[in-house]
Coordinates of C-alpha atoms in Angstrom, one line a residue:
X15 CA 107.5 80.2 92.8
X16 CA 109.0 81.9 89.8
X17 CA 112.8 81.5 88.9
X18 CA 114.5 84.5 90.4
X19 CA 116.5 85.0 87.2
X20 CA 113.7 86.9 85.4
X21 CA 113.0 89.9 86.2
X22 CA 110.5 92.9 85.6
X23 CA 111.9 96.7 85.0
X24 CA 111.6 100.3 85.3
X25 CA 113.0 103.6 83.9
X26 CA 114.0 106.1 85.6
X27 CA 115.7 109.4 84.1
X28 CA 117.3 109.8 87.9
X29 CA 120.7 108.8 87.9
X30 CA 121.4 105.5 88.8
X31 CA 123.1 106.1 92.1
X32 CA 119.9 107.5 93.6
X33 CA 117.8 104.7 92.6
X34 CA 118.6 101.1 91.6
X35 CA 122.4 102.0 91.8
X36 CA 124.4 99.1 91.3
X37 CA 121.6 97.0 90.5
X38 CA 122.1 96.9 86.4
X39 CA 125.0 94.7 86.2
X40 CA 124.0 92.2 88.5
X41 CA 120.8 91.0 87.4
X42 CA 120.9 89.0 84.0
X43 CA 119.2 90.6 81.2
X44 CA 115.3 89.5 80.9
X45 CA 114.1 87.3 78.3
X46 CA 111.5 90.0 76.9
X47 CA 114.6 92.7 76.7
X48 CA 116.7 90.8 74.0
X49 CA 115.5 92.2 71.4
X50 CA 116.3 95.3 72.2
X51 CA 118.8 98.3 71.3
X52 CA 121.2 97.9 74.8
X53 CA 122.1 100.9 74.7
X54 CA 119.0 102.3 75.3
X55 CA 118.4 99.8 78.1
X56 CA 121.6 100.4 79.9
X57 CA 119.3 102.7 82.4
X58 CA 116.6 100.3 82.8
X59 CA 116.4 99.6 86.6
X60 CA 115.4 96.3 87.8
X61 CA 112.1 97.0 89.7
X62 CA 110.4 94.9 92.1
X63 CA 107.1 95.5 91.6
X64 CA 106.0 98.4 93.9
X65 CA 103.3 101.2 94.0
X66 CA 102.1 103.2 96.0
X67 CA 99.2 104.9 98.5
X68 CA 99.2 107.1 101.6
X69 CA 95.4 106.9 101.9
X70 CA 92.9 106.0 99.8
X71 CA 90.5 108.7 98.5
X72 CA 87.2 106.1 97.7
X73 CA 86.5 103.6 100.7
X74 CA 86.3 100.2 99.8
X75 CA 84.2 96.9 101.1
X76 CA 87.1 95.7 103.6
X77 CA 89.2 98.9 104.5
X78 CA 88.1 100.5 107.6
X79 CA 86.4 103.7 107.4
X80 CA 85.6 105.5 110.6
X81 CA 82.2 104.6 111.7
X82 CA 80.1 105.8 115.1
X83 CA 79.7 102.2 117.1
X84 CA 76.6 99.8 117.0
X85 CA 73.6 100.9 119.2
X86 CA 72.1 98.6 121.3
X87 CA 68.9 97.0 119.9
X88 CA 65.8 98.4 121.1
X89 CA 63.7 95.2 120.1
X90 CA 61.0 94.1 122.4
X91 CA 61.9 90.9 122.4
X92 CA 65.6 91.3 123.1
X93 CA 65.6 90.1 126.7
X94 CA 63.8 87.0 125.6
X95 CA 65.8 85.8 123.2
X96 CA 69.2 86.9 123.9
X97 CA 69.5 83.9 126.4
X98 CA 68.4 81.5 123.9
X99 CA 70.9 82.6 121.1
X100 CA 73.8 82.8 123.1
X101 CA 76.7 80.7 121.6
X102 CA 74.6 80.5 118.8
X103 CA 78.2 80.1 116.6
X104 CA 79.7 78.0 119.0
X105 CA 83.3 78.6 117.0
X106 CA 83.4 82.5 116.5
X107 CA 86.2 82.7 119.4
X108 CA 88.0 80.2 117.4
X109 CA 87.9 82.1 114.3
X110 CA 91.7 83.3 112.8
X111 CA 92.4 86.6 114.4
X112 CA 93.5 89.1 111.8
X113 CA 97.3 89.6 111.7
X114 CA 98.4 93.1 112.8
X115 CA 101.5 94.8 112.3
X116 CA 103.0 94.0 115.8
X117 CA 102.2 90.0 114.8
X118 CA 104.2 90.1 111.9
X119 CA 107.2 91.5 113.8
X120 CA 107.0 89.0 116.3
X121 CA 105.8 85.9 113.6
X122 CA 108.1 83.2 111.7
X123 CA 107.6 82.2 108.7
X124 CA 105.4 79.4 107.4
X125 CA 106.9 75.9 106.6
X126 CA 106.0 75.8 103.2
X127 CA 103.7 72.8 103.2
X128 CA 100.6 74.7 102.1
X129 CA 99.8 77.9 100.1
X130 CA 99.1 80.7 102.6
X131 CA 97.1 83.8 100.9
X132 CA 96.8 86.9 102.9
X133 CA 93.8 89.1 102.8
X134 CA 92.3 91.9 104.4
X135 CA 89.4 91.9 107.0
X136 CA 88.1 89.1 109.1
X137 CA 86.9 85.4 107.8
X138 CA 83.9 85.5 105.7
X139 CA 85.3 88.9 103.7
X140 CA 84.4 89.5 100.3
X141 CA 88.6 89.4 99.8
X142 CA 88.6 86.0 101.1
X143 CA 86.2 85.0 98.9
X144 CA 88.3 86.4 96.0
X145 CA 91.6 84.5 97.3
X146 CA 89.7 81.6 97.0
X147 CA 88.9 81.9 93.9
X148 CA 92.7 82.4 92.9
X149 CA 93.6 79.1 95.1
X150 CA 90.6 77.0 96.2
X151 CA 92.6 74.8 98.5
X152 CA 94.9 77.3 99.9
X153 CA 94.9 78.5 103.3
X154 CA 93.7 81.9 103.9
X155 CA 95.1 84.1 106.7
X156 CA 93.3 87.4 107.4
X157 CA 95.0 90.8 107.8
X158 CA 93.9 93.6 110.1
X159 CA 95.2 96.2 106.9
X160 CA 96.3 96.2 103.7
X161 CA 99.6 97.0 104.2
X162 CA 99.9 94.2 106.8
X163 CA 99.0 92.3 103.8
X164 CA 102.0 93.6 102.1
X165 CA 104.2 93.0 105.0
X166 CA 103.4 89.5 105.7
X167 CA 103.9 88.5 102.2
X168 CA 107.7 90.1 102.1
X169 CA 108.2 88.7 105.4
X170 CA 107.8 85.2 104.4
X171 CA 104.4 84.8 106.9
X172 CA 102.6 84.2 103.8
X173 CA 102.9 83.1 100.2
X174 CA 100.7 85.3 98.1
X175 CA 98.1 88.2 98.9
X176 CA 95.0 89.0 97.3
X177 CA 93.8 92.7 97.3
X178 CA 91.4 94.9 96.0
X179 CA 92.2 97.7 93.6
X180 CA 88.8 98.6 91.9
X181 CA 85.4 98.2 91.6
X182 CA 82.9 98.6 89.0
X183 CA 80.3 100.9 91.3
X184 CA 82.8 102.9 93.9
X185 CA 85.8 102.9 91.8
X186 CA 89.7 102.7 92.6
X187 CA 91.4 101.8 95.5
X188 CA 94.3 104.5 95.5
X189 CA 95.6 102.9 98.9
X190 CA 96.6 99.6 97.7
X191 CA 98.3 101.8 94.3
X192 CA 100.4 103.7 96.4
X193 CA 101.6 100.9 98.9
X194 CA 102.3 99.0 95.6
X195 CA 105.5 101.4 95.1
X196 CA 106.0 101.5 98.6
X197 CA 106.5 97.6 98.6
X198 CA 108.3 94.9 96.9
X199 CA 105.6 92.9 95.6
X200 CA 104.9 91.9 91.9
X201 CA 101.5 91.4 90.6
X202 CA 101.5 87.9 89.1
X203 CA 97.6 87.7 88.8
X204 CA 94.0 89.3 89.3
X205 CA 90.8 87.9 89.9
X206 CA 87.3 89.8 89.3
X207 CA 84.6 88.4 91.4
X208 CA 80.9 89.7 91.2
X209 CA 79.8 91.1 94.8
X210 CA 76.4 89.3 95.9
X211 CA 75.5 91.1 98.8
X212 CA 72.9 88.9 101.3
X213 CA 71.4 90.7 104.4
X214 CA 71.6 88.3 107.0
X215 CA 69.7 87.4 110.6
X216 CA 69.9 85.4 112.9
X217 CA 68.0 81.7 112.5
X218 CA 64.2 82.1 112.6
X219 CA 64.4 86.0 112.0
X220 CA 62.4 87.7 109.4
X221 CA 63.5 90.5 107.6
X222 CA 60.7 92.5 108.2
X223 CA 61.5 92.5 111.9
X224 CA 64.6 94.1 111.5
X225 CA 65.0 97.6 112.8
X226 CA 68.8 98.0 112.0
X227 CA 70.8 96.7 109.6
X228 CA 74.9 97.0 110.1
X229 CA 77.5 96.8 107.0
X230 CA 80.3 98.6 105.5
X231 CA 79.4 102.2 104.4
X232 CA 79.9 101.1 100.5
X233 CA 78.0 98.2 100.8
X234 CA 74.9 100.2 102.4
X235 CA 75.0 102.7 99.6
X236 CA 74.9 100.0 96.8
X237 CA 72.0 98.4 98.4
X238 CA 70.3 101.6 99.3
X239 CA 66.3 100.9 97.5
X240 CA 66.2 97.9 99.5
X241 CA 67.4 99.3 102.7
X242 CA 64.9 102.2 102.2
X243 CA 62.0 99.8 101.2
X244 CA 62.6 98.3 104.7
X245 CA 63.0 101.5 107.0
X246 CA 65.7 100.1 108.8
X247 CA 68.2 102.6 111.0
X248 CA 71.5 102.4 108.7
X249 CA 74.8 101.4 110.8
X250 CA 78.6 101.4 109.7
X251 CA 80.7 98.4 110.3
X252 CA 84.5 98.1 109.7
X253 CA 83.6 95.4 106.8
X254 CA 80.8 93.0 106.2
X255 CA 82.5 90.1 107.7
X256 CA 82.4 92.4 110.7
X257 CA 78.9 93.0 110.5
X258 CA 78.3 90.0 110.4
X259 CA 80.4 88.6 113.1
X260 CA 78.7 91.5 115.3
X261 CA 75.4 90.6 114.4
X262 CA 75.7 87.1 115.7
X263 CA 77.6 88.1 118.6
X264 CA 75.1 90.2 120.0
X265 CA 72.1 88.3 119.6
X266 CA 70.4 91.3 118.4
X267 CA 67.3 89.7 116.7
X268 CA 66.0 93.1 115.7
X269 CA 69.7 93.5 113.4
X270 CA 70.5 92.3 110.2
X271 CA 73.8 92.8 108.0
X272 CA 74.5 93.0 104.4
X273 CA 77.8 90.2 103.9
X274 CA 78.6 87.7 101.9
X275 CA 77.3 84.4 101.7
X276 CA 80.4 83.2 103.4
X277 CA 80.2 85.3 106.1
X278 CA 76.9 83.5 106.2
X279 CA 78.2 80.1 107.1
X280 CA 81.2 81.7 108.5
X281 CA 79.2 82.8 111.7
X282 CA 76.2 80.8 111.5
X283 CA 73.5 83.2 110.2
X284 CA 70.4 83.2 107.7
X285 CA 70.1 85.1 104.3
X286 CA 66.9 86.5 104.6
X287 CA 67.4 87.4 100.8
X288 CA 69.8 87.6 98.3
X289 CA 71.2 90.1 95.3
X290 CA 70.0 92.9 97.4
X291 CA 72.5 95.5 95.5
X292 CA 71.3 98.2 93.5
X293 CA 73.6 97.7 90.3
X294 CA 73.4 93.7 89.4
X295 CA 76.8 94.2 87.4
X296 CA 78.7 95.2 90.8
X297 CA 82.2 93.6 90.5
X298 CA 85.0 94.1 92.3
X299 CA 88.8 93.5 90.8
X300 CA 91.5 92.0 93.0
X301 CA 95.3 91.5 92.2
X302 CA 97.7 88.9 93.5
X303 CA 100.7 89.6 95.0
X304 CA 104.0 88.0 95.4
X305 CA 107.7 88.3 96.4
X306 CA 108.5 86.9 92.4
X307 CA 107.6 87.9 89.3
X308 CA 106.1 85.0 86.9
X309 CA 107.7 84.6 83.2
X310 CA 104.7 86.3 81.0
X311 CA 103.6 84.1 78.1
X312 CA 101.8 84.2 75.0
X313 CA 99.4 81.2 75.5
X314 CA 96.7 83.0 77.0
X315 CA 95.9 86.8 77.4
X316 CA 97.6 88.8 79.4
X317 CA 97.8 92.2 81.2
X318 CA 100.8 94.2 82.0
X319 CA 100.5 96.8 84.6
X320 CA 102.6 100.0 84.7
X321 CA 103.1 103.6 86.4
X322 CA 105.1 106.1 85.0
X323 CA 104.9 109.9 85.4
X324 CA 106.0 112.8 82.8
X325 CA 107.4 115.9 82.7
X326 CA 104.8 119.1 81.7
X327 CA 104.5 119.9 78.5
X328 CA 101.7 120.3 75.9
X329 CA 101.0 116.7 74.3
X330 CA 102.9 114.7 76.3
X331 CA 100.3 112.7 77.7
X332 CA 99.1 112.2 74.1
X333 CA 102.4 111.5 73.4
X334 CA 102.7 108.6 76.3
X335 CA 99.4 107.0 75.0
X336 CA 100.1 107.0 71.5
X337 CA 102.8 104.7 71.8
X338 CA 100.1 102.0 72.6
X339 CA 98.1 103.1 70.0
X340 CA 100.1 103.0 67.3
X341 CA 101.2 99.1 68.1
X342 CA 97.3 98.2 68.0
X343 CA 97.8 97.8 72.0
X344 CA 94.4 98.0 74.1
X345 CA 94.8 99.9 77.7
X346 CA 91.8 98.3 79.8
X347 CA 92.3 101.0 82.5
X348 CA 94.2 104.4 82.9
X349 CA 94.7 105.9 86.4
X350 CA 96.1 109.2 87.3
X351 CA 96.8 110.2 90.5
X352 CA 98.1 113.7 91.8
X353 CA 101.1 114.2 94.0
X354 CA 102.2 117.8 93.7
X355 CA 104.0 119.1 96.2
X356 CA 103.6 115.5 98.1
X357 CA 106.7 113.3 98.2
X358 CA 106.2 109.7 97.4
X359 CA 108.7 106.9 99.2
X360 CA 109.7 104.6 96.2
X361 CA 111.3 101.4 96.9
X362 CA 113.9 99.9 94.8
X363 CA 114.7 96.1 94.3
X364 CA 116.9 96.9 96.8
X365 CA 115.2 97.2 99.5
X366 CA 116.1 101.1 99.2
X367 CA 113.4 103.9 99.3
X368 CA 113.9 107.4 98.2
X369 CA 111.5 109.9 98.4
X370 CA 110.7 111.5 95.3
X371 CA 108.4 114.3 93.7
X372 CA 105.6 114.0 91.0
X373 CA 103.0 116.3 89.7
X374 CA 101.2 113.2 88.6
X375 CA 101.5 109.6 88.9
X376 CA 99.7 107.3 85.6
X377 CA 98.6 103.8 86.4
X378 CA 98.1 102.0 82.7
X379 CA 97.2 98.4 82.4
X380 CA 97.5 97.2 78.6
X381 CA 96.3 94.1 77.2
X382 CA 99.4 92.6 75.7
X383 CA 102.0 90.3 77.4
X384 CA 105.9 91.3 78.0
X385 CA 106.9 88.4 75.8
X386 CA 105.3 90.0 73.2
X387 CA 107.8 92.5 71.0
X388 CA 105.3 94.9 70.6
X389 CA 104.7 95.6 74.4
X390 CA 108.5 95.2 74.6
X391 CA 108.8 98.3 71.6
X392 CA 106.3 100.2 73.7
X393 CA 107.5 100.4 76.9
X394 CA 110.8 100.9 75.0
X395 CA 109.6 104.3 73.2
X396 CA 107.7 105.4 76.2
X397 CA 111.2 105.2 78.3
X398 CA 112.2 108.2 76.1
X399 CA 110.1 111.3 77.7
X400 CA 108.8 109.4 80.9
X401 CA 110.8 111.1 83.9
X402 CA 109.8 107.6 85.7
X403 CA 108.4 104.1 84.7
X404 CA 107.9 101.3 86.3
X405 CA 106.8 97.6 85.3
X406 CA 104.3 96.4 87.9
X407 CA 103.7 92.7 86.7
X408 CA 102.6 91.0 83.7
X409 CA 100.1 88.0 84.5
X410 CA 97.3 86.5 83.3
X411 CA 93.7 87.5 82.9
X412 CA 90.8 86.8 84.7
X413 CA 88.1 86.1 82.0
X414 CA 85.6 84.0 84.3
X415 CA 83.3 86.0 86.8

């Protein structure tokens, strides 16, 4: 766990008794700000990294979209083989339930003794897969939403979470951008995992007997030529772990669902094939999440994620940008995200949310550390005509897919 002593900032050109008041004099100054002008920094405000989301505007592989329920197979030889595949995965009533928001009110905290990692959707998720990745001998504990995520996390239920924020095909997650502002969590890493989607059966089913196939909306659109090679009835599922899980719950020999490998094993299914998406370079990124931020270095390459939002004016978006520019400073992804007339509840590393009007909010990730002076310069310069900034985290990349 990072020392508490270090912490990330923000700017905001609201006075400091509306947000962060208080809060400059009592947190020591970070290692990355000493070489700056204090004067200009006296209105820095110690963030905890936050931002944002009401709703998302692209559905993603594990949030849950709203989907008509799974009809009832129509295969022959239902009747036949329903009794012989019952209990098929002995253990799927012994599976983790997904934490809801009424168990984390009523939860204690964990003792500590292993690395806990929230994620969202059931076992066998794509995002489970990802938090893996991050910690391969950590414990995983699923999430019935992403903001559950959040909360068990800054509840002490769990230690980390790993979310999804974008992917290469469907694009951004704007949920888990605007619950990042809502929350006080700091991005201390990311992980980019390539999606192999695998339609799976139950044992000893081809898949040209399949007459319905059930998945997450997304993941049936990005595997649409093989789905309409087969002439299989198209059904939405919640995610692909619950696909999955329904598949083998029902016994339906005459239904298939595009998951993960995972979710394979998880509930005791075949992959009647493999790589079944349309786009081979489908990846999906997550970030990490923690109550801490971690104390950026210079070993290894890092990102540092921001949101800030600007007054109207001719230029001044060039203006923001050039900043980066100028400093030979690479942005690997620029967001924007409208709010007008649409408040926004901001939480302070106090615990204190305000609600607070922007005609647009800018998500920037740049590839340079905080330690380094020229992000430190940057940031510094951009503080001038940003009516609100925010540091989100500064972490490490993920260069291995």
């Amino acid at each position: 766990m990072a020392l508490k002593a270090v912490s990330i900032w923000g700017y905001s050109k609201v006075p400091p008794p509306q947000l962060g008041a208080g809060l400059a004099n009592s947190h020591p100054t970070p290692i990355w700000n000493q070489r700056y002008d204090f004067d200009k920094c006296r209105r820095w405000e110690c963030c905890c990294l936050g931002v944002s989301a009401q709703r998302a505007t692209t559905a993603v592989e594990d949030e849950e979209p709203n989907v008509p329920p799974l009809v009832e197979s129509s295969g022959a030889a239902d009747g036949v083989h329903q009794n012989e595949s019952k209990g098929f995965h002995k253990d799927i009533n012994q599976l983790p339930k997904p934490l809801t928001t009424i168990d984390i009110s009523s939860s204690s905290s964990s003792n500590g003794s292993k690395v806990r990692v929230a994620f969202q959707g059931l076992p066998g998720a794509y995002s489970e897969d990802a938090a893996l990745k991050a910690y391969p001998k950590c414990e995983t504990v699923p999430c019935d939403n992403f903001e559950s995520a959040f909360k068990a996390v800054e509840l002490w239920l769990v230690d980390k979470a790993v979310l999804p924020i974008e992917n290469s095909v469907a694009g951004s997650i704007h949920r888990n951008y605007e619950l990042l502002l809502r929350h006080r969590l700091h991005i201390v890493g990311e992980v980019q995992l390539r999606v192999n989607h695998c339609l799976l059966g139950l044992p000893g089913v081809r898949k040209e007997d399949l007459k319905v196939v059930v998945s997450h909306p997304q993941a049936l659109d990005q595997c649409e030529k093989m789905l309409n090679d087969l002439g299989v009835v198209k059904i939405g599922a919640r995610d692909t772990a619950d696909a999955a899980q329904t598949v083998a719950s029902n016994c339906a020999r005459d239904t298939g669902a595009i998951a993960s490998s995972r979710a394979a094993k998880v509930y005791g299914l075949d992959i009647l094939t493999e790589r079944i998406q349309d786009d081979d370079e489908n990846i999906t990124r997550f970030l990490v999440l923690a109550r801490d931020p971690i104390i950026p270095g210079t070993d290894k390459p890092h990102k540092t994620s921001i949101v800030f939002s600007l007054e109207e004016g001719p230029g001044v978006l060039f203006k923001a940008l050039a900043v980066f520019a100028m400093r030979d400073i690479n942005l690997s992804k620029i967001e924007s995200c409208p709010l007008k007339q649409r408040p926004l509840r901001v939480v302070d590393d106090s615990n204190q949310g305000n609600s607070k009007y922007f005609d647009y909010l800018f998500y920037i990730d740049i590839e340079a550390s905080m330690a380094e002076p020229r992000a430190q310069y940057a940031l510094g310069q951009l503080q001038e005509f940003a009516s609100f900034l925010r540091v989100l985290g500064c972490y490490p990349m993920d260069t291995v897919l």
